[in-house]
Coordinates of C-alpha atoms in Angstrom, one line a residue:
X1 CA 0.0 0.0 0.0
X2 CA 1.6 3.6 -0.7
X3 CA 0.4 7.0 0.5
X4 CA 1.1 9.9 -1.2
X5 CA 3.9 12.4 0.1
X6 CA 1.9 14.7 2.3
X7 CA 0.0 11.3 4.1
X8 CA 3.3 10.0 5.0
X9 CA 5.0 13.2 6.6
X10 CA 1.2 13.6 8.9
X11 CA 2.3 10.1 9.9
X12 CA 5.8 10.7 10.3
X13 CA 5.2 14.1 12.5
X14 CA 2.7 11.8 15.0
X15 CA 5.0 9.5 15.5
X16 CA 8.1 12.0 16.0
X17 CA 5.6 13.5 18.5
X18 CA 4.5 10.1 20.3
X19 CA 8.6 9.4 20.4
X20 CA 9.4 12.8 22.3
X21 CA 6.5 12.2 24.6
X22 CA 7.6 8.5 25.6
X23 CA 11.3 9.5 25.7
X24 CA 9.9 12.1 28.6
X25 CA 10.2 15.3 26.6
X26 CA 7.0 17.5 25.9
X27 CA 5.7 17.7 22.1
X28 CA 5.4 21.7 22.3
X29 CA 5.8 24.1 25.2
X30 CA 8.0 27.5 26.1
X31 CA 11.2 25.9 24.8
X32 CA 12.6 28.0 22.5
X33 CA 16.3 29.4 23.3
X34 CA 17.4 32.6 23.2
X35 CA 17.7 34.3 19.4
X36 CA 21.8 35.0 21.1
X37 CA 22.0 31.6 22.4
X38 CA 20.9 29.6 18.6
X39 CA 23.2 32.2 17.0
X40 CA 26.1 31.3 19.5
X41 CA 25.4 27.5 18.7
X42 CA 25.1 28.0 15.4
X43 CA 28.1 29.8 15.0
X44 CA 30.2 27.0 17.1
X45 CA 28.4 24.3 14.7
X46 CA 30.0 25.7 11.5
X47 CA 33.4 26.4 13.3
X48 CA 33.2 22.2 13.9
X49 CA 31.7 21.0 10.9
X50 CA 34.8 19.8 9.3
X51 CA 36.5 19.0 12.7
X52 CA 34.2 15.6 13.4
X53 CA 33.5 12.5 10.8
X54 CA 29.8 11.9 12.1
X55 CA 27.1 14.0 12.8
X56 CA 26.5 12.5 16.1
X57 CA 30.1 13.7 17.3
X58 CA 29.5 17.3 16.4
X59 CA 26.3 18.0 18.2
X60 CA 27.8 16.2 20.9
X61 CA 30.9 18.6 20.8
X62 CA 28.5 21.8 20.2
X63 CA 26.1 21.2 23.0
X64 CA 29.5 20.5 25.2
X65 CA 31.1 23.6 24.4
X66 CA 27.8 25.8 24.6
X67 CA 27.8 24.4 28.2
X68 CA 31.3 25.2 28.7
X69 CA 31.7 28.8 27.7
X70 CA 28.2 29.8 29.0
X71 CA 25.8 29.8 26.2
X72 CA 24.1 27.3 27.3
X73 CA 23.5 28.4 31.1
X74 CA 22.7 26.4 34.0
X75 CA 19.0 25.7 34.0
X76 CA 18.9 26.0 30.4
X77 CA 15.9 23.9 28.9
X78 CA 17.4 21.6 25.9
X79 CA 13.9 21.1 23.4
X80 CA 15.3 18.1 21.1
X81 CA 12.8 19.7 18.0
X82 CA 14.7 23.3 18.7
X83 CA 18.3 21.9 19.3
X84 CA 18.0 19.9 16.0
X85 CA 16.4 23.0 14.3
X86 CA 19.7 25.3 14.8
X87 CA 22.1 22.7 14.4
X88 CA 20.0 21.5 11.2
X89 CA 20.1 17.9 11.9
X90 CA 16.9 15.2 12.8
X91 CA 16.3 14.3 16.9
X92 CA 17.9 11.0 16.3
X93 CA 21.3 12.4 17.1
X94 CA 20.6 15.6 19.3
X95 CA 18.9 12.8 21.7
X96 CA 21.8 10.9 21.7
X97 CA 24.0 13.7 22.6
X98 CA 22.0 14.3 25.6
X99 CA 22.3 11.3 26.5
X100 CA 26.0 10.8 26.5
X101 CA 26.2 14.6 28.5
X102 CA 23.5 13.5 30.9
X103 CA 26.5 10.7 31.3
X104 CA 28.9 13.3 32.0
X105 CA 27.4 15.2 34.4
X106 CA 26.7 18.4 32.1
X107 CA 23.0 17.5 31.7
X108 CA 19.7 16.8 33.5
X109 CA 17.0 14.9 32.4
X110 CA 14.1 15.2 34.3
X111 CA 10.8 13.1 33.4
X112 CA 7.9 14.9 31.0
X113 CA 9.8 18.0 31.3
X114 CA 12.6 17.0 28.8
X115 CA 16.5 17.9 29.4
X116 CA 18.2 20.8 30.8
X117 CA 21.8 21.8 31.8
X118 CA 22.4 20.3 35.1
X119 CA 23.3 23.1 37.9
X120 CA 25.4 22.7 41.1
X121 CA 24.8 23.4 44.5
X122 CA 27.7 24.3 46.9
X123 CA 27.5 21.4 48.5
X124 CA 28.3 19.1 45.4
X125 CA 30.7 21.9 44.0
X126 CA 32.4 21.4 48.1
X127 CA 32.6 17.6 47.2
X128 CA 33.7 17.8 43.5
X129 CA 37.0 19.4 44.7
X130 CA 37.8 17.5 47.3
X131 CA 37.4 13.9 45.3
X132 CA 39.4 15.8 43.0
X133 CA 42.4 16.6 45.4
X134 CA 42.4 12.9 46.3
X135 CA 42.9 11.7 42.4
X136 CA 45.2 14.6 41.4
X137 CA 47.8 14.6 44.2
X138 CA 48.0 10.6 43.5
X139 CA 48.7 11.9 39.4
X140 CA 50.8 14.2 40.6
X141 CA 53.1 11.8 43.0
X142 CA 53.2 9.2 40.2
X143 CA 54.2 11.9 37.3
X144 CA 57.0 13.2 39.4
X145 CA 58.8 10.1 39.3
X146 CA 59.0 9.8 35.8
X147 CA 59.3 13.9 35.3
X148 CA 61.9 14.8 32.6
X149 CA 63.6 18.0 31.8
X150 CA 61.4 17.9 28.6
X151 CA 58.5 17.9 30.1
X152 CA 59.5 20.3 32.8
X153 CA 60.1 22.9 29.3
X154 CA 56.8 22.1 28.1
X155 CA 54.9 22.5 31.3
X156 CA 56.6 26.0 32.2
X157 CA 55.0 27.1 28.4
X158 CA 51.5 26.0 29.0
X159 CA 51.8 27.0 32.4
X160 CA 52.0 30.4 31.5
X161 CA 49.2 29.9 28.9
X162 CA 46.6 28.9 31.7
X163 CA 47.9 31.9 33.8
X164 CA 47.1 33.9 30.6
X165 CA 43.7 33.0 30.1
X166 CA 41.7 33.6 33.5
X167 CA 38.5 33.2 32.0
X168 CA 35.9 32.4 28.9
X169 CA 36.3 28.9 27.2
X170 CA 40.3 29.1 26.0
X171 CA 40.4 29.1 30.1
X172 CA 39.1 25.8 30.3
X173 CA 41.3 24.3 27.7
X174 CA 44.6 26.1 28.6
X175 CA 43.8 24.3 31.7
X176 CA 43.1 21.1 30.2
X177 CA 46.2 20.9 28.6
X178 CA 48.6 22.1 31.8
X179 CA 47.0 19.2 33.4
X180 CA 47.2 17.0 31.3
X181 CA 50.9 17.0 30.5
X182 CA 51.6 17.3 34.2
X183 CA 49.8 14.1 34.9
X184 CA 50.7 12.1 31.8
X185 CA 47.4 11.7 30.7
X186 CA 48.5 9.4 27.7
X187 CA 50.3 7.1 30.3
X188 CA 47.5 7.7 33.2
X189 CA 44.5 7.4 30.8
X190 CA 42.1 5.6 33.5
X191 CA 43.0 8.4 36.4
X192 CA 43.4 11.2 33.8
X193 CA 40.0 10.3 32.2
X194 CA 38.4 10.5 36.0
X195 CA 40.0 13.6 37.0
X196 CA 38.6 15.5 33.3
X197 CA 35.2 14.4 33.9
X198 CA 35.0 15.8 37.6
X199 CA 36.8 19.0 36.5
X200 CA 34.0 19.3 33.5
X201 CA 31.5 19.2 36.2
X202 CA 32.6 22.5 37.4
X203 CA 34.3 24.2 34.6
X204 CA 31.6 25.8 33.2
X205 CA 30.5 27.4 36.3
X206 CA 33.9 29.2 36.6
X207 CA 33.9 30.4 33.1
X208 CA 33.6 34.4 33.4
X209 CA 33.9 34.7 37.0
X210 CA 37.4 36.1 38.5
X211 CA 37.6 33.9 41.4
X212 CA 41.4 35.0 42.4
X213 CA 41.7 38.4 42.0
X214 CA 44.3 39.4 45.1
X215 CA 48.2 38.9 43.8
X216 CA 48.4 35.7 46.7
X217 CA 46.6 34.1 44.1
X218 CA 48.3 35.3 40.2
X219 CA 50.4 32.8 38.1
X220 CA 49.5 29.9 40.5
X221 CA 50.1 27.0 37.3
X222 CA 53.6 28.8 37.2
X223 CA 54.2 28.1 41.0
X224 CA 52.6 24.4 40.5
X225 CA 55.6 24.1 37.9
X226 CA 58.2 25.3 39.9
X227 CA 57.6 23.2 42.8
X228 CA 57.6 20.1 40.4
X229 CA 60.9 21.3 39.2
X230 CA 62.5 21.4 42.6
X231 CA 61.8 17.5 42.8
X232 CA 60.4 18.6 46.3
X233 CA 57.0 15.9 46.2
X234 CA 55.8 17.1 49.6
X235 CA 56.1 21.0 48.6
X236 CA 54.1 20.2 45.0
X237 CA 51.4 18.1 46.4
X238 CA 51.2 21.3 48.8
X239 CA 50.9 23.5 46.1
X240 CA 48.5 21.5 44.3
X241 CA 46.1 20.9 47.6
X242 CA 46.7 24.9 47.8
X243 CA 45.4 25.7 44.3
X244 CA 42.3 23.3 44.4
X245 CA 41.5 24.4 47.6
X246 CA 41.4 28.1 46.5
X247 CA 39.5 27.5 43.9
X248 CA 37.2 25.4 45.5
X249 CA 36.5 28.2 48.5
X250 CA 35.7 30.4 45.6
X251 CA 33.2 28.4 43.8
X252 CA 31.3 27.6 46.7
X253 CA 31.0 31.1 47.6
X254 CA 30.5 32.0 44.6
X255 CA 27.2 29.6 44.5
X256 CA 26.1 29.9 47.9
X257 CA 26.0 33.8 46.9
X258 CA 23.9 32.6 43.8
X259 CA 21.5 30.5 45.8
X260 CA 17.6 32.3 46.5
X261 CA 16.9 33.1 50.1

């Protein structure tokens, strides 16, 4: 039996509709993102394109980074139809990317209401850190003894790259990198993959905001470095639990300040 053209897209739109509701995402509602936001997305989307071999892995990427550097902001309702409608691709893969961020941490789903950017409370943020000193003071012990003078050259660079960039998205990946190579991630890839997703979790809700502004607190990658040079594992593991401890104060402050009486 065949039906003609406009038959089959009625059928295909009710069953699109019936798939949204039983994946737990309204058919139609107040969804829409900001006309700033879709540009922003769309924008990043282009920049990508030729970057990724599937579709699937670029809207992945482009939701990621929208979270990242803010576009995408806490809260921030995810409509499958409207994601796929800027990015100009079908549901299929937009709710697959959800999926593997929901995985991540960076997203929410929660029942009828569909997806949104997950948000942090100061009491998770409080937690976050501290797992995280745990796992990165263990890298850090293990990549001392096996640090070379190479290494040390390379780390002092992106050291002062991260110092650089205190805030927007190039701050996240200047710090990815410094990490990174002073963990050995390609030699660590089990801890280094741990300690990337818990710093994910938080990273976008230090993107803009200048937690250290007082000079205690300026070039503190370059000080990490140093104290790795000097072979000293006690001092650098001090360092380290100094920095993420900072940092951590900070973001929980800055939450707690963020939090409705």
């Amino acid at each position: 039996m065949q039906t003609d053209p406009e038959t089959e897209a009625q059928v295909n739109e009710a069953l699109s509709t019936s798939a949204l509701a039983a994946l737990g995402e309204p058919a139609s509602g107040d969804y829409e993102l900001p006309e700033r936001t879709s540009s922003s997305l769309q924008a990043t989307a282009e920049r990508m394109a030729s970057r990724y071999r599937s579709v699937g892995d670029t809207v992945v990427e482009v939701l990621r980074a929208g979270i990242l550097d803010g576009t995408l902001a806490p809260g921030q309702k995810l409509r499958q139809a409207t994601v796929a409608e800027i990015l100009g691709v079908s549901r299929v893969p937009v709710r697959a990317a959800l999926i593997q961020l929901e995985a991540e941490g960076l997203v929410e789903a929660d029942g009828r209401r569909g997806a949104h950017v997950k948000s942090l409370t100061p009491r998770q943020a409080r937690e976050l850190y501290d797992v995280r000193a745990v796992l990165e003071v263990e890298a850090l012990r293990q990549a001392m003894a096996e640090m070379t003078p190479d290494r040390l050259e390379r780390l002092r660079e992106l050291a002062r790259i991260a110092d650089d960039e205190n805030h927007g998205a190039g701050f996240v990946a200047a710090r990815a990198a410094f990490y990174g190579e002073l963990y050995d991630a390609e030699e660590r890839a089990v801890l280094w993959d741990t300690i990337e997703r818990l710093r994910l979790k938080v990273g976008r809700f230090v993107l803009g905001w200048r937690l250290h502004d007082s000079p205690e607190h300026e070039r503190t990658h370059t000080a990490l470095v140093e104290a790795v040079a000097s072979g000293d594992v006690e001092r650098a593991t001090a360092v380290l639990r100094g920095h993420l401890a900072g940092i951590r104060d900070a973001v929980v402050a800055r939450l707690e300040a963020d939090v409705p009486d």
